């Protein structure tokens, strides 16, 4: 592990020892571990993985867990597999991804996900609990996150519960930023997700973000980039240099994060052909609105209590920096974390920040702690208009 700025990213971890002991906590800059006794979701299961983490499941185990992969248990589908809700023999609810066996792609995605997140633990990453290798079958078993994903809360099925407040959106995006900072800067080799989008940000019952779906992830050494002739990702979220030349590095994820942040601010899809031509592409529309000095009009109208002017400007400035066409000018994700946590506007650039004296830094940190405390009591959801249904977080 590399040293990592604890002020911008708490090194939260969970792991399962070979004796079945499950530990969870936070590791500070000194390396001290504050251990919590947390029951393992894998306790009582028979086979510990030979890979040194998680569990190996038989195909029969997972058929039993999912009622023979019943259609009633399908909770998601993609180009490379189907995700089922399941329950293990110890009662733990899980999500089981059954990879489609299409010309070796299932094997490739299986290996990528296992290598990318098999050993890493972070509170804002979906936990990979185990796997199944049996014949041509490749299955992955994850913790079950039951509260939908960001796309559903912004545009779809979860809106009947209510609309996300500004505070909830920023909490989800901050958690996402911390997880990406961890993947890019705290582990070696670094992990470039390559498919950051709102539907891949799951939300737990406390409205914490959980990044999921590492099937397109790429592992890169320090300072390395990757050139590919086959661009992978989702239209509307892909960084321009990656789409145009196949150049992939962590700044590609930074761009995609900027699109998701903008999506959360505006409540709009990244690409919407149902809108007038100047508004079809969300990034282009934002730049047009900023250029016309109408930036305050981009806020999602379903947000009943609007953010302060300073909070909105801070979020939009962070967004624009992430969306810079020049990838070298985009911030790192740890810088994005500091931007989102900052109470200052305009946000100081890194050079200016380094020139600040220690007293100023301590004062900013104190303000941040106060801000986090003040916002914790604010409601996560607001009641949907013309509805009597209210959901409390």
Coordinates of C-alpha atoms in Angstrom, one line a residue:
X1 CA 0.0 0.0 0.0
X2 CA 1.1 3.6 -0.7
X3 CA 1.0 6.3 1.9
X4 CA -2.3 8.2 1.4
X5 CA -3.6 11.5 2.7
X6 CA -5.9 10.6 5.6
X7 CA -7.5 14.1 5.4
X8 CA -8.8 13.3 1.9
X9 CA -9.4 9.6 2.2
X10 CA -9.9 7.5 5.2
X11 CA -8.3 4.1 4.6
X12 CA -11.3 2.1 5.6
X13 CA -10.9 -1.6 5.3
X14 CA -12.5 -4.9 6.0
X15 CA -10.9 -8.3 5.6
X16 CA -11.4 -11.9 6.3
X17 CA -8.5 -13.9 7.7
X18 CA -7.9 -17.5 6.9
X19 CA -9.3 -18.6 10.3
X20 CA -12.6 -16.9 9.3
X21 CA -12.2 -13.9 11.6
X22 CA -13.7 -10.8 10.1
X23 CA -12.3 -7.4 10.9
X24 CA -13.3 -3.9 10.0
X25 CA -11.9 -0.5 10.9
X26 CA -9.9 2.5 9.8
X27 CA -6.1 2.7 9.4
X28 CA -4.5 6.0 10.2
X29 CA -1.3 7.4 9.0
X30 CA 0.6 5.7 11.8
X31 CA -0.7 2.3 10.6
X32 CA -2.6 1.8 13.9
X33 CA -5.6 -0.4 13.4
X34 CA -8.8 0.3 15.4
X35 CA -10.5 -3.1 15.3
X36 CA -14.2 -3.5 15.4
X37 CA -15.9 -6.8 16.0
X38 CA -18.2 -7.3 13.0
X39 CA -19.9 -10.6 12.2
X40 CA -18.7 -12.0 8.9
X41 CA -21.2 -12.4 6.2
X42 CA -19.3 -15.6 5.3
X43 CA -19.4 -17.2 8.8
X44 CA -20.6 -20.7 8.8
X45 CA -19.8 -21.3 5.1
X46 CA -17.6 -24.4 4.3
X47 CA -15.0 -23.6 1.7
X48 CA -12.3 -20.9 2.2
X49 CA -10.9 -19.7 -1.1
X50 CA -7.4 -21.0 -2.2
X51 CA -6.8 -17.4 -3.4
X52 CA -6.5 -16.2 0.2
X53 CA -9.7 -14.2 0.3
X54 CA -13.4 -14.8 0.2
X55 CA -15.1 -18.2 -0.4
X56 CA -15.3 -20.7 -3.2
X57 CA -18.9 -21.7 -3.9
X58 CA -20.1 -24.7 -5.8
X59 CA -22.7 -24.2 -8.6
X60 CA -25.2 -26.1 -6.5
X61 CA -24.6 -23.6 -3.6
X62 CA -25.6 -20.7 -5.8
X63 CA -28.4 -22.5 -7.5
X64 CA -29.9 -23.1 -4.0
X65 CA -29.2 -19.5 -3.0
X66 CA -31.0 -18.1 -6.1
X67 CA -33.8 -20.7 -6.4
X68 CA -32.1 -22.1 -9.5
X69 CA -31.5 -18.7 -10.9
X70 CA -35.1 -17.8 -11.0
X71 CA -36.3 -14.9 -13.2
X72 CA -38.0 -13.6 -10.1
X73 CA -34.6 -13.0 -8.5
X74 CA -33.1 -11.1 -11.4
X75 CA -32.0 -7.6 -10.1
X76 CA -29.9 -6.6 -13.1
X77 CA -28.7 -7.5 -16.6
X78 CA -25.8 -6.4 -18.7
X79 CA -23.9 -7.3 -21.8
X80 CA -21.8 -9.8 -20.0
X81 CA -24.0 -11.3 -17.4
X82 CA -27.2 -11.4 -15.2
X83 CA -27.3 -10.5 -11.5
X84 CA -29.6 -12.4 -9.2
X85 CA -30.6 -11.8 -5.6
X86 CA -29.8 -14.8 -3.4
X87 CA -29.6 -16.0 0.2
X88 CA -26.7 -18.2 1.4
X89 CA -27.2 -21.1 3.8
X90 CA -26.2 -18.9 6.7
X91 CA -29.0 -16.4 5.9
X92 CA -26.8 -13.7 4.3
X93 CA -28.4 -11.9 1.4
X94 CA -26.0 -11.7 -1.6
X95 CA -26.0 -10.6 -5.2
X96 CA -24.8 -13.3 -7.6
X97 CA -23.5 -12.3 -11.0
X98 CA -23.7 -15.1 -13.5
X99 CA -21.3 -14.3 -16.4
X100 CA -22.4 -15.2 -19.9
X101 CA -20.1 -17.6 -21.7
X102 CA -19.5 -15.8 -24.9
X103 CA -16.2 -16.6 -26.6
X104 CA -14.0 -16.2 -23.5
X105 CA -15.4 -12.9 -22.4
X106 CA -16.9 -14.4 -19.2
X107 CA -13.4 -15.7 -18.3
X108 CA -11.8 -12.4 -19.0
X109 CA -14.4 -10.4 -17.0
X110 CA -14.1 -12.9 -14.2
X111 CA -10.4 -12.6 -13.9
X112 CA -10.5 -8.8 -14.1
X113 CA -13.1 -8.5 -11.3
X114 CA -11.2 -11.0 -9.1
X115 CA -7.9 -9.2 -9.7
X116 CA -9.3 -5.7 -9.3
X117 CA -11.3 -6.0 -6.2
X118 CA -10.7 -9.4 -4.7
X119 CA -8.2 -8.1 -2.2
X120 CA -9.3 -4.5 -1.7
X121 CA -11.7 -3.3 1.0
X122 CA -13.2 0.1 1.2
X123 CA -16.6 1.2 2.6
X124 CA -17.5 2.8 -0.7
X125 CA -16.8 -0.3 -2.8
X126 CA -19.1 -3.2 -3.2
X127 CA -17.5 -6.2 -1.5
X128 CA -16.7 -9.3 -3.5
X129 CA -17.4 -12.2 -1.1
X130 CA -16.5 -15.1 -3.3
X131 CA -16.8 -16.9 -6.6
X132 CA -17.6 -20.1 -8.4
X133 CA -15.5 -21.8 -11.1
X134 CA -17.2 -25.0 -12.4
X135 CA -16.9 -26.2 -15.9
X136 CA -17.7 -23.3 -18.2
X137 CA -19.6 -21.5 -15.4
X138 CA -18.1 -18.3 -13.9
X139 CA -20.0 -16.6 -11.1
X140 CA -19.2 -13.8 -8.7
X141 CA -20.8 -13.3 -5.3
X142 CA -21.1 -9.8 -3.8
X143 CA -22.6 -8.2 -0.8
X144 CA -26.2 -7.3 -1.5
X145 CA -26.9 -3.5 -1.6
X146 CA -30.7 -3.1 -1.3
X147 CA -31.4 0.6 -1.9
X148 CA -31.1 0.9 -5.6
X149 CA -28.5 2.9 -7.6
X150 CA -28.0 6.6 -8.2
X151 CA -29.5 6.4 -11.7
X152 CA -32.7 4.9 -10.3
X153 CA -32.9 7.6 -7.6
X154 CA -32.3 10.4 -10.2
X155 CA -34.3 9.2 -13.1
X156 CA -36.2 6.0 -12.4
X157 CA -37.6 3.3 -10.2
X158 CA -36.6 4.7 -6.8
X159 CA -38.2 8.1 -7.3
X160 CA -41.5 6.9 -5.9
X161 CA -39.7 6.9 -2.5
X162 CA -39.0 10.6 -2.8
X163 CA -36.3 12.9 -4.3
X164 CA -32.8 13.0 -3.1
X165 CA -31.9 16.3 -1.3
X166 CA -28.8 18.3 -2.2
X167 CA -27.0 16.9 0.9
X168 CA -27.8 13.3 0.0
X169 CA -26.4 13.8 -3.5
X170 CA -23.2 15.4 -2.2
X171 CA -22.8 12.6 0.3
X172 CA -23.1 10.0 -2.4
X173 CA -20.7 11.8 -4.7
X174 CA -18.2 12.3 -2.0
X175 CA -18.2 8.7 -1.1
X176 CA -17.8 7.8 -4.8
X177 CA -14.8 10.2 -5.0
X178 CA -13.2 8.7 -1.9
X179 CA -13.5 5.2 -3.4
X180 CA -12.0 6.3 -6.7
X181 CA -9.1 8.1 -4.9
X182 CA -8.4 4.8 -3.0
X183 CA -8.4 2.8 -6.3
X184 CA -6.2 5.3 -8.1
X185 CA -3.8 6.4 -5.3
X186 CA -3.7 4.0 -2.3
X187 CA -3.1 0.6 -3.9
X188 CA -0.6 -0.8 -6.4
X189 CA -1.2 -1.6 -9.1
X190 CA -3.8 1.2 -9.3
X191 CA -7.3 0.3 -10.6
X192 CA -9.0 2.3 -13.4
X193 CA -12.7 1.4 -13.3
X194 CA -13.4 2.5 -16.9
X195 CA -17.2 2.5 -16.5
X196 CA -18.1 5.0 -13.9
X197 CA -21.7 6.0 -14.3
X198 CA -24.8 6.6 -12.1
X199 CA -26.1 3.0 -12.6
X200 CA -22.8 1.6 -11.2
X201 CA -23.1 3.6 -8.0
X202 CA -25.2 1.5 -5.6
X203 CA -26.7 3.1 -2.5
X204 CA -27.1 1.4 0.8
X205 CA -29.8 2.0 3.4
X206 CA -27.8 4.9 5.0
X207 CA -27.3 6.5 1.5
X208 CA -23.6 5.6 1.3
X209 CA -22.2 5.1 -2.2
X210 CA -20.9 1.7 -3.2
X211 CA -19.1 1.5 -6.6
X212 CA -19.9 -1.7 -8.4
X213 CA -19.2 -3.6 -11.7
X214 CA -15.5 -3.9 -12.3
X215 CA -15.8 -6.0 -15.4
X216 CA -14.1 -3.4 -17.6
X217 CA -11.5 -2.4 -15.0
X218 CA -7.8 -2.0 -15.9
X219 CA -4.9 -2.5 -13.6
X220 CA -2.0 -0.1 -14.2
X221 CA 1.4 0.5 -12.7
X222 CA 2.3 3.8 -11.1
X223 CA 2.5 6.6 -13.7
X224 CA 1.4 4.2 -16.5
X225 CA -1.3 4.7 -19.2
X226 CA -2.8 2.2 -21.6
X227 CA -3.5 2.5 -25.3
X228 CA -6.3 0.4 -26.7
X229 CA -8.0 0.1 -30.1
X230 CA -11.2 -1.1 -28.5
X231 CA -12.8 1.6 -26.4
X232 CA -15.0 0.3 -23.6
X233 CA -17.4 2.2 -21.4
X234 CA -20.8 3.9 -21.7
X235 CA -21.7 6.6 -24.2
X236 CA -22.0 10.0 -22.5
X237 CA -19.6 9.2 -19.7
X238 CA -16.4 8.3 -21.7
X239 CA -13.5 10.8 -21.6
X240 CA -12.8 12.5 -25.0
X241 CA -9.1 11.4 -25.2
X242 CA -10.1 7.8 -24.5
X243 CA -12.9 7.9 -27.1
X244 CA -10.7 9.5 -29.7
X245 CA -7.4 7.9 -29.3
X246 CA -7.8 4.9 -26.9
X247 CA -5.6 6.6 -24.2
X248 CA -6.6 5.2 -20.8
X249 CA -5.5 6.2 -17.4
X250 CA -7.0 7.3 -14.1
X251 CA -7.9 10.7 -15.5
X252 CA -10.5 8.9 -17.7
X253 CA -12.3 8.0 -14.5
X254 CA -12.1 11.6 -13.3
X255 CA -13.9 12.7 -16.4
X256 CA -16.6 10.1 -15.9
X257 CA -17.0 11.2 -12.3
X258 CA -17.5 14.7 -13.5
X259 CA -20.3 13.6 -15.7
X260 CA -22.0 11.8 -12.8
X261 CA -21.5 14.8 -10.5
X262 CA -23.2 17.0 -13.2
X263 CA -26.0 14.4 -13.5
X264 CA -26.6 14.6 -9.8
X265 CA -26.6 18.4 -9.8
X266 CA -29.0 18.8 -12.7
X267 CA -31.1 15.6 -12.5
X268 CA -30.6 15.2 -16.3
X269 CA -29.3 12.2 -18.3
X270 CA -25.8 12.7 -19.8
X271 CA -27.4 12.3 -23.3
X272 CA -31.1 13.0 -23.9
X273 CA -32.3 13.1 -27.5
X274 CA -35.7 14.1 -26.2
X275 CA -34.4 17.6 -25.5
X276 CA -33.8 20.5 -27.9
X277 CA -30.5 20.2 -29.8
X278 CA -28.4 22.5 -27.6
X279 CA -29.4 20.5 -24.6
X280 CA -28.9 16.9 -25.8
X281 CA -25.4 16.6 -24.5
X282 CA -25.3 17.5 -20.8
X283 CA -21.7 18.6 -20.7
X284 CA -22.1 20.9 -23.7
X285 CA -25.3 22.3 -22.1
X286 CA -23.5 23.1 -18.9
X287 CA -20.7 25.0 -20.6
X288 CA -23.3 26.9 -22.6
X289 CA -25.2 27.9 -19.4
X290 CA -22.0 28.9 -17.6
X291 CA -20.9 30.9 -20.6
X292 CA -24.3 32.7 -20.6
X293 CA -24.0 33.4 -16.8
X294 CA -27.0 31.2 -16.1
X295 CA -25.2 28.5 -14.1
X296 CA -27.7 28.8 -11.2
X297 CA -30.5 27.6 -13.5
X298 CA -29.0 24.1 -14.0
X299 CA -30.0 22.8 -10.5
X300 CA -32.5 19.9 -10.6
X301 CA -35.9 21.5 -10.0
X302 CA -36.9 18.5 -7.8
X303 CA -34.5 19.7 -5.1
X304 CA -36.9 21.5 -2.9
X305 CA -34.3 23.2 -0.7
X306 CA -31.7 24.7 -3.1
X307 CA -28.0 24.7 -2.2
X308 CA -26.4 28.0 -1.2
X309 CA -24.8 30.0 -3.9
X310 CA -21.3 29.1 -2.6
X311 CA -22.1 25.4 -2.4
X312 CA -23.5 25.3 -6.0
X313 CA -20.5 27.2 -7.3
X314 CA -18.1 24.9 -5.5
X315 CA -19.9 21.8 -7.0
X316 CA -20.0 23.3 -10.5
X317 CA -16.3 24.4 -10.4
X318 CA -15.4 20.9 -9.3
X319 CA -17.4 19.5 -12.1
X320 CA -15.8 21.7 -14.7
X321 CA -12.3 20.8 -13.6
X322 CA -13.1 17.1 -13.8
X323 CA -14.5 17.7 -17.4
X324 CA -11.5 19.6 -18.6
X325 CA -10.8 18.5 -22.2
X326 CA -7.1 18.4 -21.4
X327 CA -6.7 15.3 -19.2
X328 CA -3.5 16.6 -17.7
X329 CA -5.4 19.6 -16.2
X330 CA -8.0 17.5 -14.5
X331 CA -7.5 17.0 -10.8
X332 CA -6.7 13.8 -9.1
X333 CA -9.5 12.1 -7.2
X334 CA -7.9 13.0 -3.9
X335 CA -8.0 16.6 -5.0
X336 CA -11.6 16.2 -5.9
X337 CA -12.3 14.9 -2.4
X338 CA -10.8 18.0 -1.0
X339 CA -12.7 20.2 -3.4
X340 CA -16.0 18.7 -2.3
X341 CA -15.2 18.9 1.3
X342 CA -13.9 22.5 1.1
X343 CA -16.0 25.4 2.4
X344 CA -14.0 27.9 0.4
X345 CA -15.1 29.5 -2.8
X346 CA -13.3 29.9 -5.1
X347 CA -11.6 26.6 -4.3
X348 CA -7.8 27.2 -3.9
X349 CA -5.6 25.5 -6.5
X350 CA -3.0 23.1 -5.1
X351 CA -0.1 25.7 -5.5
X352 CA -2.0 28.2 -3.5
X353 CA -3.0 25.6 -0.9
X354 CA 0.6 24.7 -0.3
X355 CA 1.5 28.3 0.3
X356 CA -1.1 28.7 3.1
X357 CA 0.3 28.7 6.6
X358 CA -0.4 25.9 9.0
X359 CA -2.9 27.9 11.0
X360 CA -5.1 28.4 7.9
X361 CA -5.0 24.7 7.2
X362 CA -6.0 23.9 10.7
X363 CA -8.9 26.4 10.5
X364 CA -10.1 24.9 7.3
X365 CA -10.0 21.4 8.8
X366 CA -12.0 22.6 11.8
X367 CA -14.6 24.2 9.4
X368 CA -14.9 20.9 7.5
X369 CA -15.5 18.9 10.7
X370 CA -18.2 21.4 11.7
X371 CA -19.8 21.2 8.2
X372 CA -19.9 17.4 8.4
X373 CA -21.5 17.5 11.8
X374 CA -24.1 20.2 10.8
X375 CA -25.2 18.3 7.6
X376 CA -25.6 14.9 9.3
X377 CA -28.9 15.9 10.8
X378 CA -30.4 17.1 7.5
X379 CA -33.0 14.9 5.8
X380 CA -31.8 12.6 3.0
X381 CA -35.1 12.6 1.1
X382 CA -37.8 15.0 0.5
X383 CA -41.4 14.0 -0.1
X384 CA -42.3 13.5 -3.7
X385 CA -44.6 16.2 -5.0
X386 CA -48.3 15.3 -4.9
X387 CA -47.6 12.2 -2.8
X388 CA -48.2 11.4 0.9
X389 CA -45.4 8.8 1.0
X390 CA -42.3 9.8 2.9
X391 CA -39.1 7.8 3.3
X392 CA -36.8 8.4 6.2
X393 CA -33.2 7.5 6.0

